Amino acid sequence: MTQPLARVLIHALADHGAREVFGIPGDFALPFFRHLERCGRLPLYTLSHEPGVGFAADAAARWHGGLGVACVTYGAGALNMVNPIAGAFSEKSQVVVISGGPGVSEGHRGGHDGLLLHHQAKTLDSQLQVFREITCDQTRLDDPQRAPVEIARVLRSCREQSRPVYIEIPRDQVDVPCDPVAALPPSPVEAEAVAACADEVMARLDRAERPVLLVGVEVRRFDLEARVGDLARRLGIPVATTFMGRGLLSQEPVPSIGTYMGLAGCPEISRVVEESDALLMLGVLLSDTNFGVSGERIDLRAAMLAADRAVRVGFHAYPDIPLADLIDALLDRAPVEPSVCAAIPAPALPRDLVADDAPVHPRDIAAAVNDLFDRAGPMPIAADMGDCLFTAMDMRHTPLVAPGYYATMGFGVPAGLGICAASGRRPLVLVGDGAFQMTGWELGVCARHGWAPLVVVFNNASWEMLRTFQPDSGFNDLEVWQFARLAEALGGRGHRATTRAQLRAALDAAHADESCFQLVEVMLPRGAISDTLARFVGAIKGANRPMGT
Ligand SMILES: Cc1ncc(Cc2c([C@H](C)O)sc(CCOP(=O)(O)OP(=O)(O)O)c2C)c(N)n1
Ligand SMILES: [Mg+2]
């Protein structure tokens, strides 16, 4: 039975696992937004600026281990979202971009009666071309006969490759009758190849004296944490996460040793990972932020890497092996009962903040958060790029979303809103003053949707990370914006802390108030950086790498 194309697309999104839509309409998208609102199958959360829409949809996808949906208008809307979608591509997040577009009739004539269309850049196809570069599959739904197959293919690409995809829906096609979408079967996988690969991995692990499991973001993207946790316990091998993978398996009772950061991380964790004679990397991106400061101390040729639907075991390459298939095959071969794992103590985290009149240091924020989590239970964390993300490495292991590789600023607050929508839980948002200046204003939509995130602004009145790379540049100095006072104007409640005692009191007061978003502005002296960032910069300088890599 046919339905309007817009309804067919909405049901297909939900049938493929989407739980909500983030968006900002425009005249090219209004008809589709009307269907979203009237259909009601997917809740619609509007934000104030398309970068926030993209970041929120990305965070929701990460939380779900499935699809996030960002819906925008043509041109000014979609092109405003290029950076967040590029970040989602880099960090393998399953975001579906839906953009309204010029009508099929308009497209043929280059617009109304040959006139250029508003929001048009170079050509009517320019936007599709731009998104080809930052998505793994694309379609324009300009033929209702082909639309169901196109939608099925693109959504399967998104799920299987864990990358963003792009769907343009011409505004004159929204109500055209269309058949429902039949989900495609999973792409074929060669069972014998999976078996051969799993046999070789298990043989290496069995021969090893110091096997280690290093887990990365794909373990979350494909919703595999429970299975990987089971594998770690049954194999009895210690587990570390990559920098990007921080927060993974935090809900799983596994022999976790913490986060590997090479020269920038805890030396004991680095020793265990780098001296392993069988390093099994599951879902790990070989990025500079994950390994760039390892000083090449990991021989990646001797390691085993399963990522991007392929597996490499030493010099042996196994293409077309989905991560889930490999993990299931390893579980089939692993001992049924948990094996004993040699105790490797995870590094002690800062706790027991001294609540005195001393100025605040980033490690004090970590201690205060850990004390709060110990008292009141952990919260999911959304972190922006900046020293707040490095400080998060000293916070209790809890689900964390952050731009740990693409490293864009502006992610933190919208990502926190995405977590609010996707999880129904209250996140802790960590953001620097510079990043807050970019997208922090999205907090103004919290009242609209009933969200009450707890936001901690690391206010050092500085682009401090850049200062660590280039101390002699005055342009890294920023003015002191009164974020706590601005919170009131946006419908939230502000708290300002300049001492450790005030920090403790502000966090407690903010945590106790769920009536609206809470913004804790923590004043930090310029030059006060986290121990992790200090090691990170030291490692980069030591490796004589170009700054900021
Ligand atoms: C969208 C965007 N613009 C620029 C940058 C470059 C950049 C950094 C990375 C290296 O590319 S870190 C940083 C300063 C961040 O300032 P703030 O949020 O106040 O945090 P903190 O003071 O802790 O550094 C900038 C501008 C970026 N990552 N993302
Ligand atoms: Mg700053």
Coordinates of C-alpha atoms and ligand atoms in Angstrom, one line a residue:
M1 CA 0.0 0.0 0.0
T2 CA 1.5 3.3 -1.1
Q3 CA 2.1 6.3 1.2
P4 CA 3.5 9.8 0.7
L5 CA 7.2 9.5 0.0
A6 CA 8.0 11.5 3.2
R7 CA 6.1 9.0 5.3
V8 CA 7.8 6.1 3.6
L9 CA 11.2 7.7 4.5
I10 CA 10.2 8.4 8.1
H11 CA 9.1 4.8 8.7
A12 CA 12.2 3.5 7.0
L13 CA 14.4 5.5 9.3
A14 CA 12.5 4.2 12.4
D15 CA 12.6 0.6 11.0
H16 CA 16.4 0.9 10.7
G17 CA 16.8 2.0 14.3
A18 CA 16.4 5.8 14.3
R19 CA 14.9 7.1 17.5
E20 CA 14.6 10.8 17.0
V21 CA 15.2 13.6 14.5
F22 CA 17.2 16.8 15.1
G23 CA 16.6 19.7 12.7
I24 CA 15.9 23.2 11.5
P25 CA 13.4 23.6 8.7
G26 CA 13.4 26.0 5.7
D27 CA 11.1 26.5 2.7
F28 CA 12.8 23.6 0.9
A29 CA 12.1 21.3 3.9
L30 CA 8.8 22.6 5.4
P31 CA 6.6 20.0 3.7
F32 CA 8.9 17.2 5.0
F33 CA 8.9 18.7 8.5
R34 CA 5.1 18.9 8.4
H35 CA 5.1 15.1 7.9
L36 CA 7.6 14.6 10.7
E37 CA 5.4 16.6 13.1
R38 CA 2.1 15.0 12.0
C39 CA 3.4 11.4 11.7
G40 CA 4.8 11.5 15.3
R41 CA 6.7 8.2 14.9
L42 CA 10.1 10.0 15.5
P43 CA 10.2 12.9 17.9
L44 CA 11.5 16.1 16.3
Y45 CA 13.9 18.3 18.3
T46 CA 14.6 21.7 16.7
L47 CA 17.8 23.6 17.6
S48 CA 19.0 27.1 16.8
H49 CA 21.9 26.6 14.4
E50 CA 22.7 23.7 12.0
P51 CA 26.2 22.9 13.4
G52 CA 24.3 22.1 16.7
V53 CA 21.9 19.9 14.7
G54 CA 24.7 17.9 13.2
F55 CA 26.6 17.5 16.5
A56 CA 23.4 16.5 18.4
A57 CA 22.5 13.9 15.8
D58 CA 26.1 12.6 15.9
A59 CA 26.0 12.2 19.7
A60 CA 22.6 10.5 19.5
A61 CA 24.0 8.0 17.0
R62 CA 27.0 7.3 19.2
W63 CA 24.7 6.8 22.2
H64 CA 22.4 4.4 20.3
G65 CA 25.1 2.5 18.6
G66 CA 22.8 3.2 15.6
L67 CA 21.3 5.9 13.5
G68 CA 21.2 9.6 14.3
V69 CA 19.1 11.9 12.0
A70 CA 19.9 15.5 11.1
C71 CA 17.2 17.2 8.9
V72 CA 17.8 20.6 7.3
T73 CA 16.8 22.8 4.5
Y74 CA 18.7 23.1 1.2
G75 CA 21.8 25.3 0.8
A76 CA 22.2 27.6 3.8
G77 CA 21.0 24.9 6.2
A78 CA 22.8 21.8 4.9
L79 CA 26.0 23.6 4.0
N80 CA 26.0 25.0 7.5
M81 CA 26.3 21.4 8.7
V82 CA 29.3 20.3 6.7
N83 CA 31.8 20.5 9.6
P84 CA 29.7 18.2 12.0
I85 CA 29.1 15.7 9.2
A86 CA 32.8 15.7 8.3
G87 CA 33.5 14.9 12.0
A88 CA 30.9 12.2 12.0
F89 CA 32.5 10.7 8.9
S90 CA 36.0 10.8 10.5
E91 CA 34.8 9.3 13.7
K92 CA 32.5 6.7 12.1
S93 CA 29.2 7.9 13.3
Q94 CA 25.9 6.8 11.7
V95 CA 24.3 10.1 10.9
V96 CA 21.6 10.3 8.2
V97 CA 21.5 13.8 6.7
I98 CA 18.1 14.6 5.2
S99 CA 18.0 17.8 3.2
G100 CA 15.0 19.3 1.5
G101 CA 15.9 20.2 -2.1
P102 CA 14.7 22.1 -5.2
G103 CA 11.7 20.4 -6.8
V104 CA 12.3 18.1 -9.7
S105 CA 10.5 20.5 -12.0
E106 CA 12.6 23.4 -10.7
G107 CA 15.8 21.4 -11.2
H108 CA 15.3 20.8 -15.0
R109 CA 15.0 24.5 -15.8
G110 CA 17.8 25.6 -13.5
G111 CA 15.1 27.1 -11.2
H112 CA 11.9 29.0 -11.8
D113 CA 11.7 30.1 -15.4
G114 CA 15.4 29.9 -15.7
L115 CA 16.0 32.1 -12.7
L116 CA 18.7 31.1 -10.1
L117 CA 17.1 29.5 -7.0
H118 CA 17.7 31.1 -3.6
H119 CA 20.1 29.1 -1.4
Q120 CA 21.7 27.8 -4.6
A121 CA 25.5 27.9 -4.6
K122 CA 27.3 27.1 -7.8
T123 CA 24.8 24.7 -9.4
L124 CA 21.7 22.8 -8.0
D125 CA 24.0 19.8 -7.7
S126 CA 26.7 21.5 -5.7
Q127 CA 25.4 20.5 -2.3
L128 CA 25.1 16.8 -3.3
Q129 CA 28.7 17.1 -4.6
V130 CA 29.9 18.5 -1.3
F131 CA 28.2 15.8 0.7
R132 CA 29.7 13.1 -1.5
E133 CA 33.0 14.0 0.1
I134 CA 31.8 13.5 3.7
T135 CA 29.3 10.6 3.5
C136 CA 29.6 7.0 2.4
D137 CA 26.4 6.9 0.3
Q138 CA 24.0 9.4 -1.2
T139 CA 20.7 9.6 -3.0
R140 CA 18.3 12.2 -4.4
L141 CA 14.7 10.9 -4.2
D142 CA 13.6 12.3 -7.6
D143 CA 11.9 9.1 -8.8
P144 CA 9.2 7.6 -6.6
Q145 CA 9.6 4.2 -8.4
R146 CA 13.2 3.9 -7.3
A147 CA 12.9 5.7 -4.0
P148 CA 12.3 2.6 -1.8
V149 CA 15.3 0.8 -3.2
E150 CA 17.5 3.9 -2.9
I151 CA 16.5 4.5 0.7
A152 CA 17.1 0.8 1.6
R153 CA 20.6 0.9 0.0
V154 CA 21.6 4.2 1.6
L155 CA 20.4 3.2 5.1
R156 CA 22.1 -0.2 4.9
S157 CA 25.4 1.6 3.9
C158 CA 25.0 3.9 6.9
R159 CA 24.6 0.9 9.3
E160 CA 27.2 -1.4 7.8
Q161 CA 29.9 1.2 7.2
S162 CA 29.1 3.3 10.3
R163 CA 29.5 6.5 8.3
P164 CA 27.1 9.3 7.6
V165 CA 24.9 9.2 4.5
Y166 CA 23.0 11.9 2.5
I167 CA 19.4 11.9 1.4
E168 CA 18.0 14.8 -0.6
I169 CA 14.2 15.0 -0.9
P170 CA 13.0 17.4 -3.6
R171 CA 10.3 19.5 -2.2
D172 CA 7.8 18.6 -4.9
Q173 CA 8.2 14.8 -4.2
V174 CA 7.3 14.8 -0.5
D175 CA 3.7 13.8 -1.1
V176 CA 4.1 11.6 -4.1
P177 CA 2.7 8.1 -3.6
C178 CA 5.5 5.6 -2.9
D179 CA 5.8 2.0 -1.9
P180 CA 7.2 1.1 1.5
V181 CA 10.9 0.4 1.9
A182 CA 11.9 -3.2 2.2
A183 CA 15.1 -3.3 4.3
L184 CA 17.9 -5.0 2.4
P185 CA 19.5 -8.2 3.9
P186 CA 23.0 -7.6 5.3
S187 CA 25.8 -7.6 2.7
P188 CA 27.1 -11.1 2.2
V189 CA 30.0 -12.3 4.3
E190 CA 32.2 -15.3 3.5
A191 CA 31.8 -17.6 6.6
E192 CA 35.0 -19.5 5.8
A193 CA 37.0 -16.3 5.7
V194 CA 35.6 -15.3 9.1
A195 CA 36.5 -18.8 10.5
A196 CA 40.0 -18.7 9.1
C197 CA 40.6 -15.2 10.5
A198 CA 39.2 -16.1 14.0
D199 CA 41.3 -19.3 14.1
E200 CA 44.5 -17.2 13.3
V201 CA 43.6 -14.6 15.9
M202 CA 42.9 -17.2 18.6
A203 CA 46.1 -19.0 17.8
R204 CA 48.1 -15.8 18.3
L205 CA 46.3 -15.1 21.6
D206 CA 46.9 -18.7 22.8
R207 CA 50.6 -18.5 22.1
A208 CA 51.0 -15.1 23.7
E209 CA 52.3 -14.5 27.2
R210 CA 51.1 -10.8 27.4
P211 CA 47.9 -10.5 25.3
V212 CA 46.1 -7.2 25.5
L213 CA 42.7 -6.1 24.1
L214 CA 42.6 -2.4 22.8
V215 CA 39.1 -1.3 22.1
G216 CA 38.1 1.6 19.9
V217 CA 35.0 3.5 18.8
E218 CA 33.6 0.9 16.4
V219 CA 32.8 -1.3 19.4
R220 CA 30.3 1.3 20.4
R221 CA 29.2 2.3 16.9
F222 CA 28.1 -1.3 16.2
D223 CA 26.6 -1.8 19.7
L224 CA 29.1 -4.5 20.6
E225 CA 30.2 -3.5 24.1
A226 CA 28.4 -6.4 25.9
R227 CA 29.9 -9.0 23.5
V228 CA 33.4 -7.5 23.7
G229 CA 33.1 -7.4 27.5
D230 CA 32.1 -11.1 27.5
L231 CA 35.1 -11.9 25.2
A232 CA 37.5 -10.1 27.5
R233 CA 36.3 -11.9 30.6
R234 CA 36.3 -15.3 28.9
L235 CA 39.8 -14.8 27.4
G236 CA 41.0 -13.3 30.7
I237 CA 43.0 -10.6 29.0
P238 CA 43.4 -6.9 30.2
V239 CA 41.5 -4.3 28.3
A240 CA 42.5 -0.7 27.4
T241 CA 40.6 1.9 25.4
T242 CA 42.1 4.3 22.9
F243 CA 41.8 8.0 23.5
M244 CA 38.8 8.1 21.2
G245 CA 37.4 5.0 22.9
R246 CA 37.4 6.5 26.4
G247 CA 34.2 5.5 28.2
L248 CA 33.9 2.2 26.3
L249 CA 33.0 -0.9 28.4
S250 CA 32.5 1.3 31.4
Q251 CA 29.3 -0.6 32.1
E252 CA 31.0 -3.9 31.7
P253 CA 32.8 -5.8 34.4
V254 CA 36.1 -6.3 32.5
P255 CA 39.7 -6.3 33.6
S256 CA 40.1 -2.6 32.4
I257 CA 43.4 -0.9 32.8
G258 CA 42.3 2.5 31.5
T259 CA 43.0 4.6 28.4
Y260 CA 46.1 4.2 26.3
M261 CA 47.7 7.5 25.2
G262 CA 51.2 6.5 24.5
L263 CA 53.7 9.1 25.8
A264 CA 50.9 11.3 26.8
G265 CA 49.2 8.8 29.0
C266 CA 49.8 6.8 32.2
P267 CA 53.2 5.1 31.8
E268 CA 52.0 1.8 33.4
I269 CA 49.2 1.6 30.8
S270 CA 51.5 2.4 28.0
R271 CA 54.0 -0.2 29.2
V272 CA 51.3 -2.9 29.2
V273 CA 50.0 -2.1 25.8
E274 CA 53.3 -1.5 24.1
E275 CA 55.0 -4.6 25.5
S276 CA 52.1 -6.9 24.6
D277 CA 53.1 -9.8 22.3
A278 CA 49.6 -10.1 21.0
L279 CA 47.8 -6.7 20.8
L280 CA 44.3 -7.3 19.5
M281 CA 42.7 -3.9 18.4
L282 CA 39.0 -4.1 18.0
G283 CA 37.3 -1.2 16.2
V284 CA 40.3 1.1 16.6
L285 CA 41.0 4.0 14.3
L286 CA 44.7 4.3 13.5
S287 CA 44.7 8.1 14.1
D288 CA 47.4 10.4 15.2
T289 CA 45.4 11.2 18.4
N290 CA 45.1 7.5 19.2
F291 CA 48.7 6.7 18.4
G292 CA 50.5 9.8 17.3
V293 CA 52.2 10.2 20.6
S294 CA 53.1 6.6 21.0
G295 CA 56.5 7.4 19.6
E296 CA 56.0 4.5 17.2
R297 CA 56.5 2.2 20.2
I298 CA 53.8 -0.1 19.0
D299 CA 54.8 -2.4 16.2
L300 CA 51.5 -2.3 14.3
R301 CA 52.8 -5.0 11.9
A302 CA 52.9 -7.5 14.8
A303 CA 49.5 -6.4 16.1
M304 CA 46.0 -7.5 15.0
L305 CA 43.5 -4.9 13.9
A306 CA 39.8 -5.4 13.1
A307 CA 38.2 -2.2 11.8
D308 CA 36.5 -0.8 8.7
R309 CA 35.0 -4.3 7.9
A310 CA 38.5 -5.8 7.5
V311 CA 41.0 -7.6 9.7
R312 CA 44.8 -7.5 9.6
V313 CA 46.7 -10.2 11.5
G314 CA 50.4 -9.3 11.1
F315 CA 51.0 -9.3 7.3
H316 CA 47.8 -11.3 6.6
A317 CA 44.8 -9.3 5.4
Y318 CA 41.2 -10.5 5.6
P319 CA 38.8 -8.1 3.7
D320 CA 35.0 -8.0 4.2
I321 CA 34.9 -9.2 7.8
P322 CA 32.5 -7.2 9.8
L323 CA 33.6 -6.5 13.4
A324 CA 30.5 -8.2 14.8
D325 CA 31.1 -11.4 12.8
L326 CA 34.7 -11.6 14.0
I327 CA 33.7 -11.1 17.6
D328 CA 31.0 -13.7 17.4
A329 CA 33.5 -16.2 15.9
L330 CA 36.0 -15.4 18.7
L331 CA 33.3 -16.0 21.3
D332 CA 32.6 -19.4 19.7
R333 CA 36.2 -20.2 20.2
A334 CA 36.8 -18.7 23.6
P335 CA 36.5 -20.6 26.9
V336 CA 32.9 -20.8 28.1
E337 CA 33.8 -19.6 31.6
P338 CA 35.6 -16.4 32.5
S339 CA 39.4 -16.9 32.8
V340 CA 41.5 -15.3 35.5
C341 CA 43.2 -12.2 34.4
A342 CA 46.5 -11.1 36.0
A343 CA 45.6 -8.0 38.1
I344 CA 46.9 -4.9 36.5
P345 CA 45.7 -2.0 38.7
A346 CA 44.1 0.9 36.8
P347 CA 45.7 4.3 37.6
A348 CA 44.3 6.1 40.6
L349 CA 42.1 9.0 39.6
P350 CA 42.1 12.4 41.5
R351 CA 39.5 12.4 44.3
D352 CA 38.8 14.1 47.7
L353 CA 39.0 17.7 46.4
V354 CA 40.4 20.0 49.1
A355 CA 37.6 22.5 49.3
D356 CA 39.7 25.6 50.2
D357 CA 40.3 29.1 48.9
A358 CA 43.0 28.0 46.4
P359 CA 42.5 28.8 42.7
V360 CA 41.2 26.0 40.6
H361 CA 43.4 23.7 38.5
P362 CA 41.9 21.3 35.8
R363 CA 42.8 18.3 38.0
D364 CA 40.6 19.9 40.7
I365 CA 37.7 19.8 38.3
A366 CA 38.4 16.1 37.7
A367 CA 38.6 15.5 41.5
A368 CA 35.4 17.4 42.1
V369 CA 33.5 15.5 39.4
N370 CA 34.9 12.1 40.7
D371 CA 33.7 13.0 44.2
L372 CA 30.3 14.0 42.9
F373 CA 30.1 10.7 40.9
D374 CA 31.1 8.7 43.9
R375 CA 28.4 10.4 46.0
A376 CA 25.6 10.6 43.5
G377 CA 26.4 8.1 40.7
P378 CA 28.2 8.6 37.4
M379 CA 26.6 10.7 34.6
P380 CA 27.3 10.3 30.8
I381 CA 29.8 12.9 29.7
A382 CA 29.8 15.0 26.5
A383 CA 33.1 16.8 26.1
D384 CA 34.2 19.4 23.6
M385 CA 37.7 19.7 22.1
G386 CA 40.1 21.6 24.4
D387 CA 41.7 20.9 27.8
C388 CA 38.3 19.8 29.1
L389 CA 38.7 16.7 27.0
F390 CA 42.1 15.9 28.4
T391 CA 40.8 16.6 31.9
A392 CA 38.1 14.0 31.2
M393 CA 40.8 11.4 31.0
D394 CA 41.1 11.8 34.8
M395 CA 37.4 11.4 35.4
R396 CA 35.7 8.1 36.3
H397 CA 35.1 5.8 33.4
T398 CA 31.6 6.5 32.2
P399 CA 30.0 6.7 28.7
L400 CA 31.7 9.6 26.9
V401 CA 31.1 11.3 23.6
A402 CA 33.8 13.6 22.3
P403 CA 35.6 14.6 19.1
G404 CA 38.7 12.7 20.0
Y405 CA 40.1 12.4 16.5
Y406 CA 38.4 15.0 14.2
A407 CA 39.0 17.4 17.1
T408 CA 36.4 20.0 16.2
M409 CA 35.3 22.6 18.7
G410 CA 31.6 23.2 19.2
F411 CA 30.7 19.6 19.7
G412 CA 30.2 19.6 23.5
V413 CA 27.0 21.4 24.3
P414 CA 25.0 20.2 21.3
A415 CA 26.3 16.6 21.9
G416 CA 25.1 16.9 25.5
L417 CA 21.6 17.8 24.1
G418 CA 21.8 14.9 21.8
I419 CA 22.5 12.6 24.8
C420 CA 19.5 14.2 26.6
A421 CA 17.2 13.3 23.7
A422 CA 18.7 9.9 23.0
S423 CA 19.1 8.6 26.5
G424 CA 16.6 10.5 28.6
R425 CA 19.5 10.9 31.1
R426 CA 21.2 14.0 32.4
P427 CA 24.6 14.4 30.9
L428 CA 27.6 16.3 32.3
V429 CA 28.9 18.6 29.6
L430 CA 32.6 19.7 29.6
V431 CA 33.4 22.7 27.4
G432 CA 36.1 25.4 27.2
D433 CA 35.2 29.1 27.0
G434 CA 36.3 29.3 23.3
A435 CA 34.2 26.3 22.3
F436 CA 31.2 27.6 24.3
Q437 CA 31.4 30.8 22.3
M438 CA 30.7 28.7 19.2
T439 CA 27.7 26.5 20.1
G440 CA 27.1 26.9 23.8
W441 CA 24.1 29.1 23.0
E442 CA 22.2 25.9 22.0
L443 CA 21.4 25.7 25.8
G444 CA 18.7 28.2 25.0
V445 CA 16.6 25.4 23.5
C446 CA 16.7 23.3 26.7
A447 CA 13.4 24.7 28.0
R448 CA 11.7 23.9 24.7
H449 CA 12.5 20.2 25.1
G450 CA 12.7 19.9 28.9
W451 CA 16.4 19.2 29.1
A452 CA 18.6 20.0 32.1
P453 CA 22.2 19.2 31.3
L454 CA 24.9 20.1 33.9
V455 CA 27.5 22.1 32.0
V456 CA 31.0 22.9 33.3
V457 CA 32.7 25.7 31.4
F458 CA 36.5 25.7 31.8
N459 CA 36.9 29.5 31.6
N460 CA 40.6 30.3 31.2
A461 CA 39.8 33.3 29.0
S462 CA 42.0 31.7 26.4
W463 CA 42.5 29.4 23.5
E464 CA 44.8 27.6 26.0
M465 CA 45.5 24.5 23.9
L466 CA 46.8 26.8 21.2
R467 CA 48.9 28.6 23.7
T468 CA 50.6 25.4 24.7
F469 CA 51.6 25.0 21.0
Q470 CA 52.5 28.6 20.4
P471 CA 53.0 30.5 23.7
D472 CA 54.2 33.7 22.1
S473 CA 51.0 34.5 20.3
G474 CA 48.8 37.1 21.9
F475 CA 45.7 36.2 19.8
N476 CA 45.1 33.3 22.2
D477 CA 44.0 35.7 24.9
L478 CA 40.2 36.0 25.1
E479 CA 38.0 38.3 27.1
V480 CA 36.3 37.0 30.2
W481 CA 32.7 36.4 29.1
Q482 CA 30.3 36.2 32.1
F483 CA 28.9 32.8 31.2
A484 CA 27.2 32.2 34.6
R485 CA 25.3 35.4 34.2
L486 CA 24.5 34.6 30.6
A487 CA 23.0 31.3 31.7
E488 CA 20.1 33.1 33.4
A489 CA 19.3 34.9 30.2
L490 CA 19.1 31.6 28.3
G491 CA 16.6 30.1 30.8
G492 CA 19.1 28.2 32.9
R493 CA 20.9 28.8 36.2
G494 CA 24.5 30.0 36.5
H495 CA 27.1 29.3 39.1
R496 CA 30.6 30.8 39.1
A497 CA 33.6 29.3 40.9
T498 CA 36.9 30.9 41.4
T499 CA 38.2 28.8 44.3
R500 CA 38.1 25.1 45.0
A501 CA 35.6 25.5 47.8
Q502 CA 33.3 27.4 45.4
L503 CA 33.8 24.7 42.8
R504 CA 32.6 22.0 45.2
A505 CA 29.6 24.1 46.3
A506 CA 28.6 25.0 42.7
L507 CA 28.7 21.4 41.5
D508 CA 26.6 20.3 44.4
A509 CA 24.1 23.1 43.9
A510 CA 23.9 22.4 40.1
H511 CA 23.6 18.7 40.5
A512 CA 20.7 19.2 43.0
D513 CA 18.8 21.4 40.6
E514 CA 17.2 19.6 37.7
S515 CA 14.6 22.3 37.0
C516 CA 16.6 23.8 34.1
F517 CA 20.1 23.5 32.6
Q518 CA 22.9 24.3 35.0
L519 CA 26.0 26.2 34.0
V520 CA 29.0 26.0 36.3
E521 CA 31.6 28.5 35.1
V522 CA 34.9 27.6 36.6
M523 CA 37.6 30.3 36.4
L524 CA 41.0 28.9 35.6
P525 CA 44.3 30.8 35.6
R526 CA 45.8 31.1 32.2
G527 CA 48.5 28.5 31.8
A528 CA 46.9 26.0 34.2
I529 CA 46.5 22.9 32.0
S530 CA 45.7 19.3 32.8
D531 CA 48.5 16.8 33.4
T532 CA 47.4 14.8 30.3
L533 CA 47.5 17.9 28.0
A534 CA 51.0 18.7 29.5
R535 CA 52.2 15.2 28.6
F536 CA 50.5 15.3 25.2
V537 CA 52.2 18.6 24.3
G538 CA 55.5 17.4 25.7
A539 CA 55.3 14.2 23.7
I540 CA 54.6 16.1 20.5
K541 CA 57.4 18.5 21.1
G542 CA 59.6 15.6 22.0
A543 CA 58.7 13.9 18.7
N544 CA 59.4 17.3 17.0
R545 CA 56.0 17.0 15.3
P546 CA 54.4 20.1 13.7
M547 CA 52.3 21.7 16.5
G548 CA 48.7 20.9 16.7
T549 CA 48.8 17.6 14.9
Ligands
LIG1 C1 35.8 24.6 15.0 C2 37.3 24.6 15.4 N1 38.0 25.8 15.2 C3 39.3 25.9 15.5 C4 39.9 24.8 16.1 C5 41.4 24.9 16.5 C6 41.6 24.8 18.0 C7 42.0 23.7 18.7 C8 42.5 22.3 18.2 C9 44.0 22.1 18.6 O1 42.5 22.2 16.9 S1 42.0 24.0 20.4 C10 41.5 25.6 20.2 C11 41.2 26.5 21.4 C12 40.1 25.9 22.3 O2 39.8 26.9 23.3 P1 38.8 26.5 24.5 O3 37.6 26.0 24.0 O4 38.7 27.7 25.3 O5 39.6 25.4 25.2 P2 41.0 25.5 26.0 O6 41.1 26.8 26.6 O7 41.0 24.4 27.0 O8 42.0 25.2 24.9 C13 41.3 25.9 18.9 C14 40.8 27.2 18.4 C15 39.2 23.6 16.3 N2 39.7 22.5 16.9 N3 37.8 23.6 16.0
MG2 MG 39.8 28.3 27.0

